[in-house]
PDB file of N, CA and C and ligand atoms in Angstrom:
ATOM      1  N   MET A   1     -17.362  51.048  -5.784  1.00 82.00           N
ATOM      2  CA  MET A   1     -16.374  51.895  -6.411  1.00 82.00           C
ATOM      3  C   MET A   1     -16.947  52.523  -7.652  1.00 82.00           C
ATOM      4  N   ALA A   2     -16.299  53.571  -8.087  1.00 85.00           N
ATOM      5  CA  ALA A   2     -16.664  54.260  -9.318  1.00 85.00           C
ATOM      6  C   ALA A   2     -15.368  54.720  -9.969  1.00 85.00           C
ATOM      7  N   ARG A   3     -15.479  55.071 -11.221  1.00 90.00           N
ATOM      8  CA  ARG A   3     -14.281  55.434 -11.978  1.00 90.00           C
ATOM      9  C   ARG A   3     -14.652  56.554 -12.936  1.00 90.00           C
ATOM     10  N   GLU A   4     -13.858  57.608 -12.956  1.00 87.00           N
ATOM     11  CA  GLU A   4     -14.054  58.668 -13.926  1.00 87.00           C
ATOM     12  C   GLU A   4     -13.284  58.293 -15.181  1.00 87.00           C
ATOM     13  N   VAL A   5     -13.972  58.244 -16.294  1.00 84.00           N
ATOM     14  CA  VAL A   5     -13.346  57.877 -17.561  1.00 84.00           C
ATOM     15  C   VAL A   5     -13.714  58.933 -18.594  1.00 84.00           C
ATOM     16  N   ARG A   6     -12.748  59.395 -19.351  1.00 81.00           N
ATOM     17  CA  ARG A   6     -12.996  60.396 -20.379  1.00 81.00           C
ATOM     18  C   ARG A   6     -12.889  59.758 -21.755  1.00 81.00           C
ATOM     19  N   HIS A   7     -13.822  60.124 -22.620  1.00 78.00           N
ATOM     20  CA  HIS A   7     -13.832  59.605 -23.981  1.00 78.00           C
ATOM     21  C   HIS A   7     -13.894  60.762 -24.967  1.00 78.00           C
ATOM     22  N   ASP A   8     -13.222  60.596 -26.089  1.00 81.00           N
ATOM     23  CA  ASP A   8     -13.230  61.614 -27.120  1.00 81.00           C
ATOM     24  C   ASP A   8     -14.191  61.280 -28.260  1.00 81.00           C
ATOM     25  N   ALA A   9     -14.603  60.025 -28.356  1.00 83.00           N
ATOM     26  CA  ALA A   9     -15.447  59.601 -29.471  1.00 83.00           C
ATOM     27  C   ALA A   9     -16.791  60.309 -29.436  1.00 83.00           C
ATOM     28  N   THR A  10     -17.317  60.570 -30.610  1.00 91.00           N
ATOM     29  CA  THR A  10     -18.623  61.209 -30.697  1.00 91.00           C
ATOM     30  C   THR A  10     -19.626  60.347 -31.455  1.00 91.00           C
ATOM     31  N   GLY A  11     -19.254  59.107 -31.709  1.00 92.00           N
ATOM     32  CA  GLY A  11     -20.165  58.224 -32.421  1.00 92.00           C
ATOM     33  C   GLY A  11     -19.759  56.784 -32.221  1.00 92.00           C
ATOM     34  N   PRO A  12     -20.552  55.871 -32.784  1.00 92.00           N
ATOM     35  CA  PRO A  12     -20.291  54.444 -32.592  1.00 92.00           C
ATOM     36  C   PRO A  12     -19.141  53.940 -33.458  1.00 92.00           C
ATOM     37  N   LEU A  13     -18.603  52.800 -33.051  1.00 90.00           N
ATOM     38  CA  LEU A  13     -17.632  52.066 -33.855  1.00 90.00           C
ATOM     39  C   LEU A  13     -18.312  50.777 -34.277  1.00 90.00           C
ATOM     40  N   LYS A  14     -18.338  50.528 -35.555  1.00 92.00           N
ATOM     41  CA  LYS A  14     -18.955  49.298 -36.047  1.00 92.00           C
ATOM     42  C   LYS A  14     -17.898  48.200 -36.070  1.00 92.00           C
ATOM     43  N   VAL A  15     -18.206  47.078 -35.474  1.00 92.00           N
ATOM     44  CA  VAL A  15     -17.276  45.954 -35.465  1.00 92.00           C
ATOM     45  C   VAL A  15     -17.728  44.927 -36.495  1.00 92.00           C
ATOM     46  N   ASP A  16     -16.777  44.187 -37.022  1.00 93.00           N
ATOM     47  CA  ASP A  16     -17.115  43.123 -37.957  1.00 93.00           C
ATOM     48  C   ASP A  16     -16.234  41.909 -37.696  1.00 93.00           C
ATOM     49  N   GLU A  17     -16.327  40.917 -38.540  1.00 92.00           N
ATOM     50  CA  GLU A  17     -15.620  39.659 -38.280  1.00 92.00           C
ATOM     51  C   GLU A  17     -14.108  39.826 -38.219  1.00 92.00           C
ATOM     52  N   ASP A  18     -13.566  40.864 -38.823  1.00 93.00           N
ATOM     53  CA  ASP A  18     -12.122  41.100 -38.749  1.00 93.00           C
ATOM     54  C   ASP A  18     -11.681  41.463 -37.334  1.00 93.00           C
ATOM     55  N   ASP A  19     -12.627  41.893 -36.495  1.00 93.00           N
ATOM     56  CA  ASP A  19     -12.296  42.287 -35.130  1.00 93.00           C
ATOM     57  C   ASP A  19     -12.252  41.096 -34.170  1.00 93.00           C
ATOM     58  N   PHE A  20     -12.680  39.928 -34.613  1.00 93.00           N
ATOM     59  CA  PHE A  20     -12.658  38.754 -33.742  1.00 93.00           C
ATOM     60  C   PHE A  20     -11.218  38.358 -33.428  1.00 93.00           C
ATOM     61  N   ASP A  21     -10.989  37.988 -32.167  1.00 91.00           N
ATOM     62  CA  ASP A  21      -9.692  37.455 -31.750  1.00 91.00           C
ATOM     63  C   ASP A  21      -9.495  36.111 -32.441  1.00 91.00           C
ATOM     64  N   ASP A  22      -8.400  35.958 -33.168  1.00 93.00           N
ATOM     65  CA  ASP A  22      -8.167  34.721 -33.930  1.00 93.00           C
ATOM     66  C   ASP A  22      -8.070  33.499 -33.029  1.00 93.00           C
ATOM     67  N   GLU A  23      -7.488  33.646 -31.849  1.00 94.00           N
ATOM     68  CA  GLU A  23      -7.304  32.512 -30.945  1.00 94.00           C
ATOM     69  C   GLU A  23      -8.570  32.203 -30.164  1.00 94.00           C
ATOM     70  N   LYS A  24      -9.216  33.226 -29.628  1.00 93.00           N
ATOM     71  CA  LYS A  24     -10.380  33.017 -28.768  1.00 93.00           C
ATOM     72  C   LYS A  24     -11.698  32.965 -29.534  1.00 93.00           C
ATOM     73  N   GLY A  25     -11.724  33.520 -30.723  1.00 93.00           N
ATOM     74  CA  GLY A  25     -12.936  33.477 -31.531  1.00 93.00           C
ATOM     75  C   GLY A  25     -14.033  34.398 -31.040  1.00 93.00           C
ATOM     76  N   ASN A  26     -13.661  35.414 -30.264  1.00 95.00           N
ATOM     77  CA  ASN A  26     -14.684  36.337 -29.788  1.00 95.00           C
ATOM     78  C   ASN A  26     -14.162  37.771 -29.857  1.00 95.00           C
ATOM     79  N   ILE A  27     -15.007  38.709 -29.448  1.00 95.00           N
ATOM     80  CA  ILE A  27     -14.629  40.110 -29.356  1.00 95.00           C
ATOM     81  C   ILE A  27     -14.854  40.531 -27.912  1.00 95.00           C
ATOM     82  N   ALA A  28     -13.818  41.034 -27.265  1.00 95.00           N
ATOM     83  CA  ALA A  28     -13.955  41.499 -25.884  1.00 95.00           C
ATOM     84  C   ALA A  28     -14.067  43.022 -25.898  1.00 95.00           C
ATOM     85  N   ILE A  29     -15.232  43.514 -25.488  1.00 94.00           N
ATOM     86  CA  ILE A  29     -15.475  44.949 -25.432  1.00 94.00           C
ATOM     87  C   ILE A  29     -15.098  45.457 -24.046  1.00 94.00           C
ATOM     88  N   CYS A  30     -14.336  46.526 -23.994  1.00 94.00           N
ATOM     89  CA  CYS A  30     -13.900  47.096 -22.715  1.00 94.00           C
ATOM     90  C   CYS A  30     -15.085  47.703 -21.978  1.00 94.00           C
ATOM     91  N   MET A  31     -15.293  47.263 -20.766  1.00 93.00           N
ATOM     92  CA  MET A  31     -16.352  47.805 -19.925  1.00 93.00           C
ATOM     93  C   MET A  31     -15.785  48.630 -18.771  1.00 93.00           C
ATOM     94  N   CYS A  32     -14.473  48.616 -18.596  1.00 94.00           N
ATOM     95  CA  CYS A  32     -13.888  49.403 -17.507  1.00 94.00           C
ATOM     96  C   CYS A  32     -13.556  50.819 -17.967  1.00 94.00           C
ATOM     97  N   GLY A  33     -13.430  51.025 -19.282  1.00 91.00           N
ATOM     98  CA  GLY A  33     -13.146  52.350 -19.813  1.00 91.00           C
ATOM     99  C   GLY A  33     -11.683  52.719 -19.833  1.00 91.00           C
ATOM    100  N   LEU A  34     -10.801  51.818 -19.518  1.00 93.00           N
ATOM    101  CA  LEU A  34      -9.387  52.160 -19.403  1.00 93.00           C
ATOM    102  C   LEU A  34      -8.514  51.626 -20.535  1.00 93.00           C
ATOM    103  N   SER A  35      -9.076  50.860 -21.439  1.00 93.00           N
ATOM    104  CA  SER A  35      -8.273  50.232 -22.482  1.00 93.00           C
ATOM    105  C   SER A  35      -7.596  51.255 -23.392  1.00 93.00           C
ATOM    106  N   SER A  36      -6.360  51.004 -23.757  1.00 90.00           N
ATOM    107  CA  SER A  36      -5.650  51.829 -24.737  1.00 90.00           C
ATOM    108  C   SER A  36      -6.109  51.504 -26.144  1.00 90.00           C
ATOM    109  N   ASP A  37      -6.858  50.422 -26.282  1.00 90.00           N
ATOM    110  CA  ASP A  37      -7.371  49.978 -27.582  1.00 90.00           C
ATOM    111  C   ASP A  37      -8.899  50.060 -27.584  1.00 90.00           C
ATOM    112  N   TYR A  38      -9.442  51.025 -26.840  1.00 87.00           N
ATOM    113  CA  TYR A  38     -10.883  51.169 -26.696  1.00 87.00           C
ATOM    114  C   TYR A  38     -11.559  51.253 -28.055  1.00 87.00           C
ATOM    115  N   PRO A  39     -12.656  50.589 -28.270  1.00 89.00           N
ATOM    116  CA  PRO A  39     -13.542  49.932 -27.321  1.00 89.00           C
ATOM    117  C   PRO A  39     -13.193  48.477 -27.037  1.00 89.00           C
ATOM    118  N   PHE A  40     -12.042  48.032 -27.509  1.00 93.00           N
ATOM    119  CA  PHE A  40     -11.673  46.642 -27.282  1.00 93.00           C
ATOM    120  C   PHE A  40     -10.861  46.501 -25.999  1.00 93.00           C
ATOM    121  N   CYS A  41     -11.084  45.436 -25.273  1.00 95.00           N
ATOM    122  CA  CYS A  41     -10.354  45.160 -24.040  1.00 95.00           C
ATOM    123  C   CYS A  41      -8.897  44.848 -24.372  1.00 95.00           C
ATOM    124  N   ASP A  42      -7.993  45.460 -23.619  1.00 95.00           N
ATOM    125  CA  ASP A  42      -6.567  45.150 -23.784  1.00 95.00           C
ATOM    126  C   ASP A  42      -5.958  44.596 -22.497  1.00 95.00           C
ATOM    127  N   GLY A  43      -6.803  44.283 -21.524  1.00 95.00           N
ATOM    128  CA  GLY A  43      -6.320  43.711 -20.264  1.00 95.00           C
ATOM    129  C   GLY A  43      -6.062  44.738 -19.174  1.00 95.00           C
ATOM    130  N   THR A  44      -6.186  46.014 -19.502  1.00 94.00           N
ATOM    131  CA  THR A  44      -5.921  47.061 -18.509  1.00 94.00           C
ATOM    132  C   THR A  44      -6.882  46.984 -17.327  1.00 94.00           C
ATOM    133  N   HIS A  45      -8.027  46.366 -17.486  1.00 95.00           N
ATOM    134  CA  HIS A  45      -9.009  46.247 -16.395  1.00 95.00           C
ATOM    135  C   HIS A  45      -8.411  45.567 -15.168  1.00 95.00           C
ATOM    136  N   ARG A  46      -7.333  44.841 -15.361  1.00 96.00           N
ATOM    137  CA  ARG A  46      -6.705  44.159 -14.217  1.00 96.00           C
ATOM    138  C   ARG A  46      -6.226  45.168 -13.167  1.00 96.00           C
ATOM    139  N   THR A  47      -5.969  46.405 -13.601  1.00 93.00           N
ATOM    140  CA  THR A  47      -5.509  47.427 -12.646  1.00 93.00           C
ATOM    141  C   THR A  47      -6.631  47.877 -11.717  1.00 93.00           C
ATOM    142  N   THR A  48      -7.869  47.481 -11.991  1.00 94.00           N
ATOM    143  CA  THR A  48      -9.005  47.905 -11.166  1.00 94.00           C
ATOM    144  C   THR A  48      -9.365  46.878 -10.097  1.00 94.00           C
ATOM    145  N   ARG A  49      -8.726  45.749 -10.114  1.00 95.00           N
ATOM    146  CA  ARG A  49      -9.140  44.642  -9.243  1.00 95.00           C
ATOM    147  C   ARG A  49      -9.074  44.962  -7.756  1.00 95.00           C
ATOM    148  N   ASP A  50      -8.201  45.888  -7.364  1.00 95.00           N
ATOM    149  CA  ASP A  50      -8.108  46.195  -5.934  1.00 95.00           C
ATOM    150  C   ASP A  50      -8.823  47.493  -5.565  1.00 95.00           C
ATOM    151  N   GLU A  51      -9.676  47.987  -6.459  1.00 95.00           N
ATOM    152  CA  GLU A  51     -10.460  49.176  -6.125  1.00 95.00           C
ATOM    153  C   GLU A  51     -11.368  48.859  -4.942  1.00 95.00           C
ATOM    154  N   LYS A  52     -11.503  49.853  -4.058  1.00 94.00           N
ATOM    155  CA  LYS A  52     -12.301  49.657  -2.855  1.00 94.00           C
ATOM    156  C   LYS A  52     -13.734  50.136  -3.082  1.00 94.00           C
ATOM    157  N   SER A  53     -14.667  49.412  -2.506  1.00 93.00           N
ATOM    158  CA  SER A  53     -16.070  49.786  -2.580  1.00 93.00           C
ATOM    159  C   SER A  53     -16.261  51.164  -1.951  1.00 93.00           C
ATOM    160  N   GLY A  54     -17.052  52.022  -2.593  1.00 90.00           N
ATOM    161  CA  GLY A  54     -17.331  53.346  -2.057  1.00 90.00           C
ATOM    162  C   GLY A  54     -16.283  54.387  -2.392  1.00 90.00           C
ATOM    163  N   THR A  55     -15.274  54.032  -3.155  1.00 93.00           N
ATOM    164  CA  THR A  55     -14.197  54.957  -3.526  1.00 93.00           C
ATOM    165  C   THR A  55     -14.319  55.299  -5.004  1.00 93.00           C
ATOM    166  N   VAL A  56     -14.031  56.562  -5.326  1.00 92.00           N
ATOM    167  CA  VAL A  56     -14.057  57.019  -6.715  1.00 92.00           C
ATOM    168  C   VAL A  56     -12.617  57.203  -7.170  1.00 92.00           C
ATOM    169  N   TYR A  57     -12.307  56.722  -8.350  1.00 93.00           N
ATOM    170  CA  TYR A  57     -10.946  56.756  -8.874  1.00 93.00           C
ATOM    171  C   TYR A  57     -10.877  57.544 -10.169  1.00 93.00           C
ATOM    172  N   ARG A  58      -9.711  58.163 -10.370  1.00 92.00           N
ATOM    173  CA  ARG A  58      -9.400  58.786 -11.653  1.00 92.00           C
ATOM    174  C   ARG A  58      -8.090  58.177 -12.130  1.00 92.00           C
ATOM    175  N   TYR A  59      -8.070  57.711 -13.355  1.00 91.00           N
ATOM    176  CA  TYR A  59      -6.870  57.144 -13.961  1.00 91.00           C
ATOM    177  C   TYR A  59      -6.371  58.113 -15.010  1.00 91.00           C
ATOM    178  N   GLU A  60      -5.103  58.510 -14.890  1.00 88.00           N
ATOM    179  CA  GLU A  60      -4.511  59.414 -15.877  1.00 88.00           C
ATOM    180  C   GLU A  60      -3.073  58.996 -16.134  1.00 88.00           C
ATOM    181  N   ASP A  61      -2.733  58.834 -17.394  1.00 86.00           N
ATOM    182  CA  ASP A  61      -1.359  58.518 -17.795  1.00 86.00           C
ATOM    183  C   ASP A  61      -0.785  57.342 -17.014  1.00 86.00           C
ATOM    184  N   GLY A  62      -1.599  56.337 -16.798  1.00 83.00           N
ATOM    185  CA  GLY A  62      -1.133  55.140 -16.110  1.00 83.00           C
ATOM    186  C   GLY A  62      -1.143  55.227 -14.596  1.00 83.00           C
ATOM    187  N   ASP A  63      -1.473  56.397 -14.055  1.00 92.00           N
ATOM    188  CA  ASP A  63      -1.542  56.550 -12.598  1.00 92.00           C
ATOM    189  C   ASP A  63      -2.996  56.525 -12.132  1.00 92.00           C
ATOM    190  N   ARG A  64      -3.195  56.083 -10.915  1.00 94.00           N
ATOM    191  CA  ARG A  64      -4.537  56.046 -10.335  1.00 94.00           C
ATOM    192  C   ARG A  64      -4.555  56.916  -9.082  1.00 94.00           C
ATOM    193  N   ARG A  65      -5.583  57.737  -8.987  1.00 94.00           N
ATOM    194  CA  ARG A  65      -5.771  58.562  -7.791  1.00 94.00           C
ATOM    195  C   ARG A  65      -7.167  58.346  -7.254  1.00 94.00           C
ATOM    196  N   GLU A  66      -7.298  58.451  -5.948  1.00 95.00           N
ATOM    197  CA  GLU A  66      -8.628  58.460  -5.348  1.00 95.00           C
ATOM    198  C   GLU A  66      -9.093  59.911  -5.354  1.00 95.00           C
ATOM    199  N   ILE A  67     -10.345  60.139  -5.723  1.00 92.00           N
ATOM    200  CA  ILE A  67     -10.892  61.495  -5.729  1.00 92.00           C
ATOM    201  C   ILE A  67     -12.115  61.541  -4.826  1.00 92.00           C
ATOM    202  N   GLU A  68     -12.440  62.724  -4.365  1.00 90.00           N
ATOM    203  CA  GLU A  68     -13.557  62.892  -3.432  1.00 90.00           C
ATOM    204  C   GLU A  68     -14.869  62.475  -4.086  1.00 90.00           C
ATOM    205  N   GLU A  69     -15.140  63.032  -5.235  1.00 80.00           N
ATOM    206  CA  GLU A  69     -16.371  62.743  -5.943  1.00 80.00           C
ATOM    207  C   GLU A  69     -16.268  63.309  -7.348  1.00 80.00           C
ATOM    208  N   ILE A  70     -17.164  62.896  -8.196  1.00 80.00           N
ATOM    209  CA  ILE A  70     -17.277  63.457  -9.533  1.00 80.00           C
ATOM    210  C   ILE A  70     -18.375  64.518  -9.475  1.00 80.00           C
ATOM    211  N   VAL A  71     -18.018  65.762  -9.791  1.00 81.00           N
ATOM    212  CA  VAL A  71     -18.977  66.857  -9.738  1.00 81.00           C
ATOM    213  C   VAL A  71     -19.346  67.227 -11.170  1.00 81.00           C
ATOM    214  N   TYR A  72     -20.624  67.205 -11.461  1.00 82.00           N
ATOM    215  CA  TYR A  72     -21.092  67.514 -12.797  1.00 82.00           C
ATOM    216  C   TYR A  72     -21.485  68.976 -12.905  1.00 82.00           C
ATOM    217  N   LYS A  73     -21.137  69.587 -14.016  1.00 87.00           N
ATOM    218  CA  LYS A  73     -21.408  71.004 -14.237  1.00 87.00           C
ATOM    219  C   LYS A  73     -22.890  71.334 -14.069  1.00 87.00           C
ATOM    220  N   ASP A  74     -23.759  70.423 -14.543  1.00 86.00           N
ATOM    221  CA  ASP A  74     -25.193  70.683 -14.452  1.00 86.00           C
ATOM    222  C   ASP A  74     -25.811  70.135 -13.171  1.00 86.00           C
ATOM    223  N   GLY A  75     -24.983  69.621 -12.295  1.00 76.00           N
ATOM    224  CA  GLY A  75     -25.490  69.101 -11.024  1.00 76.00           C
ATOM    225  C   GLY A  75     -26.084  67.717 -11.126  1.00 76.00           C
ATOM    226  N   GLY A  76     -26.040  67.109 -12.314  1.00 71.00           N
ATOM    227  CA  GLY A  76     -26.611  65.779 -12.512  1.00 71.00           C
ATOM    228  C   GLY A  76     -25.742  64.696 -11.906  1.00 71.00           C
ATOM    229  N   GLU A  77     -26.222  63.485 -11.997  1.00 67.00           N
ATOM    230  CA  GLU A  77     -25.470  62.348 -11.457  1.00 67.00           C
ATOM    231  C   GLU A  77     -25.029  61.420 -12.556  1.00 67.00           C
TER     232      GLU A  77
HETATM  233  S1  LIG B   1     -12.500  45.659 -19.657  1.00 87.01           S
HETATM  234 FE1  LIG B   1     -11.405  47.476 -19.962  1.00 87.01          FE
HETATM  235  S2  LIG B   1      -9.453  46.792 -20.554  1.00 87.01           S
HETATM  236 FE2  LIG B   1     -10.551  44.997 -20.230  1.00 87.01          FE
END
């Protein structure tokens, strides 16, 4: 599976000890790209658990659609 994710950030976010979860003692960085609290995981990745292998998805406003493919303007991958 693949997922189209759009980001507006143009630079890094520096994390520090204030970002640690008080209960778990760690920092969970979102790797699915869907968190509303990006770059921190908010649990939204659970919506990806039933994604099918070989399928490309687009998530918008809480909805998920299957798309044919991601086409890049420059033809890249
Ligand atoms: S990994 Fe993206 S919300 Fe958890």
